[in-house]
Short mmCIF file of C-alpha atoms and ligand atoms in Angstrom, two decimals:
data_model
loop_
_atom_site.label_atom_id
_atom_site.label_comp_id
_atom_site.label_asym_id
_atom_site.label_seq_id
_atom_site.Cartn_x
_atom_site.Cartn_y
_atom_site.Cartn_z
CA UNK G 207 -2.39 5.20 3.49
CA UNK G 208 -2.13 3.00 0.27
CA UNK G 209 -5.27 3.10 -1.53
CA UNK G 210 -6.33 -0.51 -2.71
CA UNK G 211 -6.52 0.42 -6.72
CA UNK G 212 -2.77 1.62 -6.43
CA UNK G 213 -1.25 -1.29 -5.03
CA UNK G 214 0.33 -3.53 -7.57
CA UNK G 215 -1.54 -6.94 -5.91
CA UNK G 216 -4.75 -5.22 -6.99
CA UNK G 217 -3.61 -4.46 -10.54
CA UNK G 218 -1.96 -8.09 -11.26
CA UNK G 219 -5.21 -9.40 -9.67
CA UNK G 220 -7.32 -7.10 -12.02
CA UNK G 221 -4.85 -8.07 -15.13
CA UNK G 222 -5.54 -11.84 -14.29
CA UNK G 223 -9.21 -11.37 -14.02
CA UNK G 224 -9.81 -9.56 -17.23
CA UNK G 225 -7.08 -12.03 -19.09
CA UNK G 226 -9.07 -14.79 -17.83
CA UNK G 227 -12.47 -13.45 -18.81
CA UNK G 228 -11.23 -12.62 -22.43
CA UNK G 229 -9.81 -15.90 -22.93
CA UNK G 230 -12.76 -17.91 -21.67
CA UNK G 231 -15.01 -15.77 -23.49
CA UNK G 232 -13.28 -16.57 -26.83
CA UNK G 233 -13.13 -20.16 -25.81
CA UNK G 234 -16.90 -20.20 -25.12
CA UNK G 235 -17.60 -18.75 -28.34
CA UNK G 236 -15.44 -21.04 -30.01
CA UNK G 237 -17.19 -24.17 -28.40
CA UNK G 238 -20.70 -22.68 -29.29
CA UNK G 239 -20.02 -21.91 -33.02
CA UNK G 240 -18.51 -25.57 -33.18
CA UNK G 241 -21.38 -27.29 -31.11
CA UNK G 242 -24.13 -25.11 -33.55
CA UNK G 243 -22.08 -26.45 -36.35
CA UNK G 244 -22.05 -29.71 -35.73
CA UNK G 245 -25.83 -30.06 -34.85
CA UNK G 246 -26.77 -28.36 -37.99
CA UNK G 247 -24.70 -30.66 -39.83
CA UNK G 248 -26.15 -33.70 -38.16
CA UNK G 249 -29.52 -32.56 -38.45
CA UNK G 250 -29.13 -32.07 -42.33
CA UNK G 251 -27.53 -35.43 -42.60
CA UNK G 252 -30.39 -37.18 -40.87
CA UNK G 253 -33.02 -35.28 -43.02
CA UNK G 254 -31.06 -36.14 -46.59
CA UNK G 255 -30.67 -39.50 -45.17
CA UNK G 256 -34.49 -40.23 -44.29
CA UNK G 257 -34.93 -39.00 -47.82
CA UNK G 258 -32.55 -41.53 -49.20
CA UNK G 259 -34.42 -44.43 -47.44
CA UNK G 260 -37.46 -43.67 -48.83
CA UNK G 261 -35.97 -43.63 -52.14
CA UNK G 262 -34.61 -47.20 -51.56
CA UNK G 263 -37.83 -48.18 -50.10
CA UNK G 264 -39.85 -46.90 -53.30
CA UNK G 265 -37.26 -49.03 -55.64
CA UNK G 266 -37.59 -52.31 -53.30
CA UNK G 267 -40.96 -52.39 -52.29
CA UNK G 268 -42.94 -49.74 -54.20
CA UNK G 269 -45.48 -46.71 -53.70
CA UNK G 270 -47.47 -48.45 -51.13
CA UNK G 271 -44.70 -49.50 -49.16
CA UNK G 272 -43.29 -45.76 -49.12
CA UNK G 273 -47.02 -44.87 -48.03
CA UNK G 274 -47.00 -47.06 -45.42
CA UNK G 275 -44.10 -46.05 -43.83
CA UNK G 276 -44.72 -42.32 -43.83
CA UNK G 277 -48.07 -42.90 -42.04
CA UNK G 278 -45.97 -45.07 -39.41
CA UNK G 279 -43.75 -42.39 -39.13
CA UNK G 280 -46.26 -39.47 -38.93
CA UNK G 281 -48.04 -41.20 -36.43
CA UNK G 282 -44.90 -42.16 -34.05
CA UNK G 283 -43.64 -38.45 -34.51
CA UNK G 284 -44.75 -35.21 -32.41
CA UNK G 285 -46.87 -33.34 -35.77
CA UNK G 286 -45.68 -30.05 -34.18
CA UNK G 287 -41.92 -31.11 -34.37
CA UNK G 288 -41.93 -32.92 -38.09
CA UNK G 289 -44.07 -32.67 -40.98
CA UNK G 290 -43.71 -35.51 -43.96
CA UNK G 291 -45.43 -34.75 -47.42
CA UNK G 292 -45.01 -36.88 -50.64
CA UNK G 293 -45.90 -34.73 -53.78
CA UNK G 294 -45.86 -35.60 -57.70
CA UNK G 295 -43.92 -33.09 -59.64
CA UNK G 296 -47.41 -31.64 -60.62
CA UNK G 297 -47.92 -30.73 -57.15
CA UNK G 298 -50.76 -33.87 -56.59
CA UNK G 299 -50.45 -34.55 -52.88
CA UNK G 300 -49.87 -38.50 -52.45
CA UNK G 301 -49.21 -38.26 -48.63
CA UNK G 302 -49.20 -35.69 -45.94
CA UNK G 303 -49.10 -35.55 -42.37
CA UNK G 304 -51.27 -33.25 -40.32
CA UNK G 305 -49.96 -29.54 -41.41
CA UNK G 306 -52.43 -27.88 -38.78
CA UNK G 307 -49.25 -26.43 -36.82
CA UNK G 308 -47.18 -26.08 -40.23
CA UNK G 309 -49.60 -24.16 -41.99
CA UNK G 310 -48.14 -20.42 -41.16
CA UNK G 311 -44.90 -21.96 -42.70
CA UNK G 312 -43.56 -19.26 -44.91
CA UNK G 313 -41.75 -21.58 -47.27
CA UNK G 314 -41.54 -19.83 -50.39
CA UNK G 315 -43.53 -21.21 -53.64
CA UNK G 316 -40.40 -20.83 -55.28
CA UNK G 317 -38.66 -23.39 -52.72
CA UNK G 318 -41.19 -25.97 -53.09
CA UNK G 319 -41.36 -25.77 -56.62
CA UNK G 320 -37.45 -25.75 -57.38
CA UNK G 321 -36.88 -29.36 -56.16
CA UNK G 322 -33.45 -30.70 -57.35
CA UNK G 323 -34.03 -32.49 -60.57
CA UNK G 324 -31.58 -35.20 -59.80
CA UNK G 325 -32.15 -37.87 -57.27
CA UNK G 326 -29.50 -37.67 -54.72
CA UNK G 327 -29.33 -33.88 -54.54
CA UNK G 328 -31.45 -31.75 -51.69
CA UNK G 329 -32.70 -28.54 -50.84
CA UNK G 330 -32.44 -27.33 -47.55
CA UNK G 331 -33.78 -24.55 -46.04
CA UNK G 332 -34.25 -22.88 -42.35
CA UNK G 333 -37.31 -20.69 -41.77
CA UNK G 334 -38.61 -18.59 -39.10
CA UNK G 335 -41.90 -20.41 -37.78
CA UNK G 336 -44.31 -17.66 -36.57
CA UNK G 337 -45.95 -18.36 -33.34
CA UNK G 338 -43.00 -20.76 -32.26
CA UNK G 339 -39.71 -20.36 -30.35
CA UNK G 340 -37.43 -22.06 -32.76
CA UNK G 341 -37.12 -22.26 -36.60
CA UNK G 342 -37.17 -25.22 -38.34
CA UNK G 343 -35.40 -26.86 -41.21
CA UNK G 344 -37.19 -28.03 -44.42
CA UNK G 345 -35.33 -30.48 -47.04
CA UNK G 346 -36.65 -31.65 -50.25
CA UNK G 347 -35.62 -33.89 -52.87
CA UNK G 348 -36.62 -36.53 -55.18
CA UNK G 349 -37.34 -40.30 -54.24
CA UNK G 350 -37.94 -41.33 -57.98
CA UNK G 351 -38.27 -39.73 -60.92
CA UNK G 352 -41.57 -37.33 -60.60
CA UNK G 353 -42.03 -38.01 -56.90
CA UNK G 354 -41.10 -34.92 -54.49
CA UNK G 355 -40.64 -35.50 -50.71
CA UNK G 356 -40.61 -32.71 -48.36
CA UNK G 357 -39.35 -33.16 -44.66
CA UNK G 358 -39.47 -30.40 -42.06
CA UNK G 359 -38.32 -30.86 -38.38
CA UNK G 360 -38.57 -28.06 -35.73
CA UNK G 361 -35.18 -26.63 -34.30
CA UNK G 362 -36.48 -26.85 -30.78
CA UNK G 363 -34.46 -29.45 -29.90
CA UNK G 364 -31.06 -27.97 -31.01
CA UNK G 365 -31.83 -24.67 -29.51
CA UNK G 366 -32.56 -26.23 -25.99
CA UNK G 367 -29.15 -27.74 -26.26
CA UNK G 368 -27.70 -24.60 -27.37
CA UNK G 369 -29.44 -22.64 -24.40
CA UNK G 370 -28.28 -25.12 -22.14
CA UNK G 371 -24.71 -24.42 -23.34
CA UNK G 372 -25.28 -20.78 -22.52
CA UNK G 373 -26.66 -21.24 -19.25
CA UNK G 374 -23.98 -23.86 -18.07
CA UNK G 375 -21.39 -21.10 -19.30
CA UNK G 376 -22.72 -18.24 -17.77
CA UNK G 377 -23.05 -20.30 -14.26
CA UNK G 378 -19.59 -21.58 -15.04
CA UNK G 379 -18.46 -17.55 -15.19
CA UNK G 380 -20.47 -16.77 -12.28
CA UNK G 381 -18.36 -19.44 -10.19
CA UNK G 382 -15.40 -19.14 -12.04
CA UNK G 383 -15.02 -15.22 -12.09
CA UNK G 384 -14.71 -14.50 -8.31
CA UNK G 385 -12.65 -17.89 -8.06
CA UNK G 386 -10.12 -17.07 -10.64
CA UNK G 387 -10.04 -13.27 -8.91
CA UNK G 388 -9.21 -15.08 -5.57
CA UNK G 389 -6.61 -17.35 -6.81
CA UNK G 390 -5.14 -14.33 -8.60
CA UNK G 391 -5.09 -11.91 -5.28
CA UNK G 392 -3.26 -14.98 -3.72
CA UNK G 393 -0.61 -15.38 -6.36
CA UNK G 394 -0.25 -11.55 -6.88
CA UNK G 395 -0.03 -11.13 -2.83
CA UNK G 396 2.60 -13.65 -2.88
CA UNK G 397 4.55 -12.04 -5.51
CA UNK G 398 4.66 -8.64 -3.84
CA UNK G 399 5.35 -10.30 -0.25
CA UNK G 400 9.12 -10.15 -0.96
CA UNK G 401 9.12 -6.33 -2.29
CA UNK G 402 6.80 -5.52 0.62
CA UNK G 403 9.35 -7.14 2.99
CA UNK G 404 12.22 -5.29 1.22
CA UNK G 405 10.47 -1.80 1.54
CA UNK G 406 9.80 -2.47 5.06
CA UNK G 407 13.44 -3.27 5.71
CA UNK G 408 14.71 -0.15 3.53
CA UNK G 409 12.43 1.85 5.91
CA UNK G 410 14.30 0.23 9.08
CA UNK G 411 17.35 0.68 7.87
CA UNK G 412 16.48 4.56 7.09
CA UNK G 413 15.56 4.85 10.65
CA UNK G 414 18.83 3.53 11.92
CA UNK G 415 18.76 -0.24 12.11
CA UNK G 416 21.83 -1.03 9.93
CA UNK G 417 21.65 -4.96 10.81
CA UNK G 418 18.36 -5.06 9.60
CA UNK G 419 18.08 -7.91 6.47
CA UNK G 420 15.45 -9.48 4.50
CA UNK G 421 15.41 -13.24 5.15
CA UNK G 422 12.33 -14.00 2.87
CA UNK G 423 12.90 -17.14 0.75
CA UNK G 424 11.34 -19.19 -2.05
CA UNK G 425 9.59 -16.48 -3.74
CA UNK G 426 10.96 -16.78 -7.13
CA UNK G 427 13.92 -15.82 -8.71
CA UNK G 428 13.46 -12.43 -9.37
CA UNK G 429 12.56 -11.50 -6.03
CA UNK G 430 15.50 -13.32 -4.80
CA UNK G 431 17.68 -11.49 -7.00
CA UNK G 432 15.96 -8.21 -5.61
CA UNK G 433 16.81 -9.40 -1.73
CA UNK G 434 20.09 -10.67 -1.98
CA UNK G 435 20.90 -7.38 -3.72
CA UNK G 436 19.25 -5.44 -1.31
CA UNK G 437 20.96 -7.46 1.22
CA UNK G 438 24.37 -6.60 -0.19
CA UNK G 439 23.90 -3.25 -0.41
CA UNK G 440 22.35 -2.84 2.92
CA UNK G 441 25.79 -4.68 4.12
CA UNK G 442 27.76 -2.58 2.16
CA UNK G 443 26.19 0.54 3.64
CA UNK G 444 26.78 -0.87 6.97
CA UNK G 445 30.54 -1.26 6.56
CA UNK G 446 30.79 2.21 4.85
CA UNK G 447 29.23 3.90 7.91
CA UNK G 448 30.81 1.93 10.53
CA UNK G 449 34.44 2.47 8.55
CA UNK G 450 33.37 6.46 8.46
CA UNK G 451 32.69 6.41 11.93
CA UNK G 452 36.28 4.70 12.61
CA UNK G 453 37.67 7.25 10.26
CA UNK G 454 35.91 10.08 12.06
CA UNK G 455 37.27 8.46 15.30
CA UNK G 456 40.91 8.16 14.34
CA UNK G 457 40.44 11.62 12.81
CA UNK G 458 39.51 13.13 16.10
CA UNK G 459 42.06 10.98 17.75
CA UNK G 460 44.75 12.05 15.71
CA UNK G 461 44.15 15.61 15.70
CA UNK G 462 43.28 15.50 19.81
CA UNK G 463 46.95 14.45 20.44
CA UNK G 464 48.83 17.45 19.15
CA UNK G 465 46.03 19.86 20.17
CA UNK G 466 46.04 18.53 23.83
CA UNK G 467 50.08 18.93 23.79
CA UNK G 468 49.56 22.40 22.30
CA UNK G 469 47.33 23.21 25.36
CA UNK G 470 49.65 21.87 27.84
CA UNK G 471 52.33 23.64 26.37
CA UNK G 472 50.50 26.99 26.56
CA UNK G 473 49.57 26.44 29.97
CA UNK G 474 52.86 25.66 31.14
CA UNK G 475 54.34 28.44 29.53
CA UNK G 476 51.66 30.81 31.08
CA UNK G 477 52.60 29.52 34.47
CA UNK G 478 56.38 29.93 34.72
CA UNK G 479 58.53 32.18 36.51
CA UNK G 480 61.22 32.77 34.17
CA UNK G 481 59.25 33.47 30.68
CA UNK G 482 61.92 33.84 28.15
CA UNK G 483 63.73 31.01 28.07
CA UNK G 484 60.56 28.79 28.88
CA UNK G 485 58.37 30.68 26.07
CA UNK G 486 61.40 29.60 23.59
CA UNK G 487 60.82 25.99 24.26
CA UNK G 488 57.23 26.09 24.32
CA UNK G 489 56.81 27.92 21.10
CA UNK G 490 59.24 25.42 19.44
CA UNK G 491 57.12 22.58 20.91
CA UNK G 492 54.22 24.56 19.77
CA UNK G 493 55.32 24.64 15.97
CA UNK G 494 56.10 20.89 16.10
CA UNK G 495 52.76 20.16 16.96
CA UNK G 496 51.52 22.33 14.40
CA UNK G 497 53.59 20.61 11.52
CA UNK G 498 51.95 16.99 12.64
CA UNK G 499 48.82 18.70 12.40
CA UNK G 500 49.53 20.54 9.16
CA UNK G 501 51.03 17.24 8.02
CA UNK G 502 48.19 15.24 8.73
CA UNK G 503 45.59 17.71 7.11
CA UNK G 504 48.07 18.11 3.81
CA UNK G 505 48.25 14.38 3.49
CA UNK G 506 44.43 14.14 3.72
CA UNK G 507 44.00 16.48 1.31
CA UNK G 508 46.79 14.69 -1.18
CA UNK G 509 44.76 11.51 -0.61
CA UNK G 510 41.66 12.81 -1.85
CA UNK G 511 43.29 15.01 -4.74
CA UNK G 512 45.23 12.01 -5.79
CA UNK G 513 42.13 9.73 -5.91
CA UNK G 514 40.43 12.77 -7.86
CA UNK G 515 43.27 12.13 -10.36
CA UNK G 516 43.54 15.94 -9.99
CA UNK G 517 47.11 15.52 -10.81
CA UNK G 518 47.00 13.61 -13.89
CA UNK G 519 47.55 16.87 -15.79
CA UNK G 520 51.05 17.39 -14.45
CA UNK G 521 52.73 14.52 -15.91
CA UNK G 522 56.04 13.71 -17.69
CA UNK G 523 57.99 10.53 -18.82
CA UNK G 524 59.99 9.38 -15.81
CA UNK G 525 62.98 6.92 -15.55
CA UNK G 526 61.50 4.64 -12.70
CA UNK G 527 64.62 2.70 -12.26
CA UNK G 528 66.54 6.05 -11.37
CA UNK G 529 63.49 7.24 -9.28
CA UNK G 530 63.68 4.06 -7.37
CA UNK G 531 67.74 4.30 -6.90
CA UNK G 532 67.53 7.84 -5.91
CA UNK G 533 64.48 6.47 -3.05
CA UNK G 534 67.23 3.76 -2.13
CA UNK G 535 70.18 6.34 -1.60
CA UNK G 536 67.65 8.54 0.17
CA UNK G 537 66.72 5.53 2.84
CA UNK G 538 70.01 4.12 2.87
CA UNK G 539 71.24 5.88 6.06
CA UNK G 540 68.13 5.42 7.88
CA UNK G 541 68.41 1.44 6.99
CA UNK G 542 72.06 1.38 8.42
CA UNK G 543 71.20 3.18 11.45
CA UNK G 544 68.33 0.48 11.92
CA UNK G 545 71.20 -2.26 11.03
CA UNK G 546 68.56 -3.06 8.22
CA UNK G 547 70.02 -4.65 4.92
CA UNK G 548 68.64 -2.59 2.20
CA UNK G 549 69.14 -4.29 -1.21
CA UNK G 550 68.04 -3.27 -4.55
CA UNK G 551 67.52 -5.47 -7.88
CA UNK G 552 66.33 -3.09 -11.03
CA UNK G 553 65.83 -3.88 -14.76
CA UNK G 554 67.42 -0.70 -16.11
CA UNK G 555 65.57 2.16 -17.97
CA UNK G 556 61.96 1.20 -16.89
CA UNK G 557 60.01 4.26 -18.09
CA UNK G 558 56.34 5.43 -16.97
CA UNK G 559 54.82 8.67 -17.56
CA UNK G 560 53.31 10.19 -14.45
CA UNK G 561 53.64 12.79 -12.00
CA UNK G 562 57.45 12.46 -10.18
CA UNK G 563 56.74 14.04 -6.98
CA UNK G 564 53.87 11.86 -6.56
CA UNK G 565 55.33 8.46 -7.72
CA UNK G 566 58.59 9.83 -5.00
CA UNK G 567 56.50 10.09 -2.33
CA UNK G 568 54.62 6.80 -2.82
CA UNK G 569 57.80 4.80 -2.80
CA UNK G 570 58.84 6.75 0.08
CA UNK G 571 56.00 5.80 1.82
CA UNK G 572 56.66 1.98 1.10
CA UNK G 573 60.27 2.10 2.04
CA UNK G 574 59.24 4.19 5.24
CA UNK G 575 56.83 1.83 6.42
CA UNK G 576 59.21 -1.44 5.43
CA UNK G 577 61.95 0.29 7.49
CA UNK G 578 59.62 1.14 10.52
CA UNK G 579 57.80 -1.91 10.75
CA UNK G 580 61.25 -3.85 10.45
CA UNK G 581 63.39 -4.94 13.70
CA UNK G 582 67.11 -4.66 13.58
CA UNK G 583 69.17 -7.27 11.43
CA UNK G 584 66.20 -7.22 9.12
CA UNK G 585 66.00 -6.87 5.39
CA UNK G 586 64.08 -4.88 2.95
CA UNK G 587 64.29 -5.58 -0.99
CA UNK G 588 63.31 -3.45 -3.84
CA UNK G 589 62.57 -5.27 -7.05
CA UNK G 590 61.67 -3.48 -10.45
CA UNK G 591 60.93 -6.09 -13.36
CA UNK G 592 59.49 -6.02 -16.64
CA UNK G 593 56.40 -8.04 -16.59
CA UNK G 594 53.61 -8.69 -19.01
CA UNK G 595 50.98 -7.03 -16.69
CA UNK G 596 53.38 -3.95 -16.80
CA UNK G 597 56.32 -2.63 -14.84
CA UNK G 598 56.22 -4.41 -11.15
CA UNK G 599 57.94 -2.74 -7.93
CA UNK G 600 58.11 -5.10 -5.25
CA UNK G 601 59.18 -3.50 -1.78
CA UNK G 602 59.29 -6.72 0.69
CA UNK G 603 60.56 -6.81 4.08
CA UNK G 604 60.96 -9.24 6.72
CA UNK G 605 59.08 -7.09 9.69
CA UNK G 606 56.40 -7.71 11.96
CA UNK G 607 53.95 -8.75 8.80
CA UNK G 608 50.38 -8.24 8.85
CA UNK G 609 47.51 -9.82 10.44
CA UNK G 610 44.98 -11.66 7.60
CA UNK G 611 41.97 -9.69 9.14
CA UNK G 612 43.87 -6.44 8.82
CA UNK G 613 45.07 -7.16 5.21
CA UNK G 614 42.10 -5.89 3.36
CA UNK G 615 41.92 -2.58 5.33
CA UNK G 616 45.51 -1.30 5.36
CA UNK G 617 45.00 0.74 2.49
CA UNK G 618 41.90 2.70 3.85
CA UNK G 619 42.29 6.05 5.05
CA UNK G 620 43.80 6.34 8.67
CA UNK G 621 43.39 2.60 9.23
CA UNK G 622 46.42 1.38 11.55
CA UNK G 623 46.81 -1.99 12.77
CA UNK G 624 47.15 -2.13 16.71
CA UNK G 625 50.83 -3.40 16.59
CA UNK G 626 51.80 -0.19 15.12
CA UNK G 627 49.83 2.65 17.32
CA UNK G 628 53.18 2.68 19.32
CA UNK G 629 54.84 3.95 15.87
CA UNK G 630 54.97 7.13 14.52
CA UNK G 631 52.17 7.60 11.49
CA UNK G 632 48.57 8.64 10.87
CA UNK G 633 47.49 5.77 8.67
CA UNK G 634 47.47 7.68 5.54
CA UNK G 635 50.68 6.42 3.90
CA UNK G 636 49.16 3.18 2.15
CA UNK G 637 45.89 5.40 1.15
CA UNK G 638 48.20 7.46 -0.70
CA UNK G 639 50.36 5.01 -2.21
CA UNK G 640 47.02 3.39 -3.58
CA UNK G 641 45.73 6.27 -4.84
CA UNK G 642 48.70 7.54 -6.51
CA UNK G 643 49.11 3.80 -8.39
CA UNK G 644 45.36 3.79 -9.38
CA UNK G 645 45.73 7.60 -10.77
CA UNK G 646 48.73 6.26 -12.98
CA UNK G 647 46.65 3.56 -14.25
CA UNK G 648 48.32 0.60 -11.90
CA UNK G 649 47.31 -1.14 -8.88
CA UNK G 650 48.99 -1.75 -5.62
CA UNK G 651 48.72 -5.41 -3.83
CA UNK G 652 49.90 -6.85 -0.26
CA UNK G 653 50.86 -10.15 0.65
CA UNK G 654 52.20 -10.85 3.91
CA UNK G 655 52.35 -13.09 6.70
CA UNK G 656 52.45 -12.36 10.58
CA UNK G 657 55.97 -12.37 11.81
CA UNK G 658 57.64 -12.91 8.41
CA UNK G 659 57.12 -9.81 6.66
CA UNK G 660 55.36 -7.98 4.16
CA UNK G 661 55.59 -7.65 0.15
CA UNK G 662 53.60 -4.50 -1.41
CA UNK G 663 53.25 -4.93 -5.07
CA UNK G 664 52.86 -1.91 -7.50
CA UNK G 665 52.30 -2.30 -11.02
CA UNK G 666 52.43 0.51 -13.50
CA UNK G 667 51.79 0.49 -17.59
CA UNK G 668 55.08 1.22 -19.06
CA UNK G 669 55.73 4.44 -21.25
CA UNK G 670 57.40 3.79 -24.41
CA UNK G 671 58.19 7.07 -26.79
CA UNK G 672 57.87 6.47 -30.46
CA UNK G 673 60.04 8.12 -32.19
CA UNK G 674 59.04 10.34 -34.99
P1 ADP T 177 51.19 4.60 8.99
O1 ADP T 177 51.08 5.85 8.95
O2 ADP T 177 50.42 4.02 10.30
O3 ADP T 177 52.23 3.61 8.67
P2 ADP T 177 49.92 3.53 6.45
O4 ADP T 177 48.92 3.77 5.75
O5 ADP T 177 51.56 3.74 5.81
O6 ADP T 177 50.29 4.34 7.78
O7 ADP T 177 50.25 1.94 6.72
C1 ADP T 177 48.87 1.41 7.67
C2 ADP T 177 48.82 0.50 8.66
O8 ADP T 177 49.55 -0.63 7.81
C3 ADP T 177 50.34 0.56 9.36
O9 ADP T 177 50.00 1.72 10.58
C4 ADP T 177 51.01 -0.69 9.83
O10 ADP T 177 50.19 -1.23 10.77
C5 ADP T 177 50.62 -1.37 8.42
N1 ADP T 177 51.74 -1.48 7.76
C6 ADP T 177 52.25 -0.89 6.85
N2 ADP T 177 53.23 -0.96 6.03
C7 ADP T 177 53.77 -2.42 6.67
C8 ADP T 177 54.73 -3.10 6.96
N3 ADP T 177 55.82 -3.05 5.80
N4 ADP T 177 54.76 -3.83 7.80
C9 ADP T 177 53.83 -3.98 8.68
N5 ADP T 177 52.85 -3.54 8.89
C10 ADP T 177 52.70 -2.50 8.23
#
């Protein structure tokens, strides 16, 4: 049973949610500080502009007009929110709005005294107002030489805006976090859907459903790559298992025939009345069948050995041209008997480094097949040439040919084409030939046309002995 916190979807969702939380918190902090700074600057500008306007008014229309304007301003504003004061530099009050609400204001004497000496310069101070929720901003400056103006304004309005911003953010957070987690969960589920489907398919295959594939699409390139690789692997496993089954069937079949024959021979020998002569025949038949069995088992072991590259230690420089000539001589009588024209065209003195016995058997298998699967009056040609890719041995015949569907499988162990079942053989010759070619660092290929003939081509790396 899977625990939710252990699932990839849960962990991805958690990561999305944390990332969202952190980034939106950072964004909010930035916004909060920016708005606070803008409002503070705006307020400072307003207060200093006011003092500057009074200064202009004093210059243009004199003190009385300034006092009038201050009275009007004091009346029109909430005295709890704002105060205005005009003093002489000796501290004599010319005008002051109602300061009842501002009495406890801890404005330092030093602040009141230290007014900038130049017109157009201002002193700004933010102070905490006892018994009030908000602080206040006090600005002072000269409206004319010897005339000091103090303007104070509560920060309540600004605090309200900042609190509103905070509330909006908290509200947005309360809605956005579950929403983002929901969306994250949906995205994570979609992302892991492909992976889950692949693991379900793997479980089904493990239970024996070899044809099970993953059909899921449009899940993103990474998942698609996983699905494609998984399907390719599943197909490979299916092919391998099918081939293994076929191979086991073939081995069983190849072992059964000689064993059944041995059994029949033995039964017959036991039931005859003239034992001596019949025993002799039975013994000879049994030997023949035992040899077939041994040949089959030995060749299987040879293929395995060649594929494992065990014989690589037992190598020597070999004149391949001469080796092929010897093989031709060996098969000449068989070809004549079948009325097949066996011809040879060999570049002289082509050398390889390899295992003589294995190379001989490889050539023998190819020649044996060519003669076996070619009818009378056919032709078998052996060519040996030097090519850029290496030494090239071609064994071509004008025989039955091989069906295109069978061509990729003829090098598999125990594979035999249907048309050859009547012939002698156990389906190991070509797999042995391929194993030997590969063990020598070469390769073997086939080109064949049914009813036209087949050409097996072996490439082997040339050997050149550099004199010391
Ligand atoms: P076998 O002992 O059956 O000849 P091989 O491994 O040598 O086994 O060959 C595998 C199968 O490939 C053969 O059974 C035959 O059907 C086919 N084959 C091999 N060589 C030839 C050829 N020259 N012409 C036609 N078919 C061939």
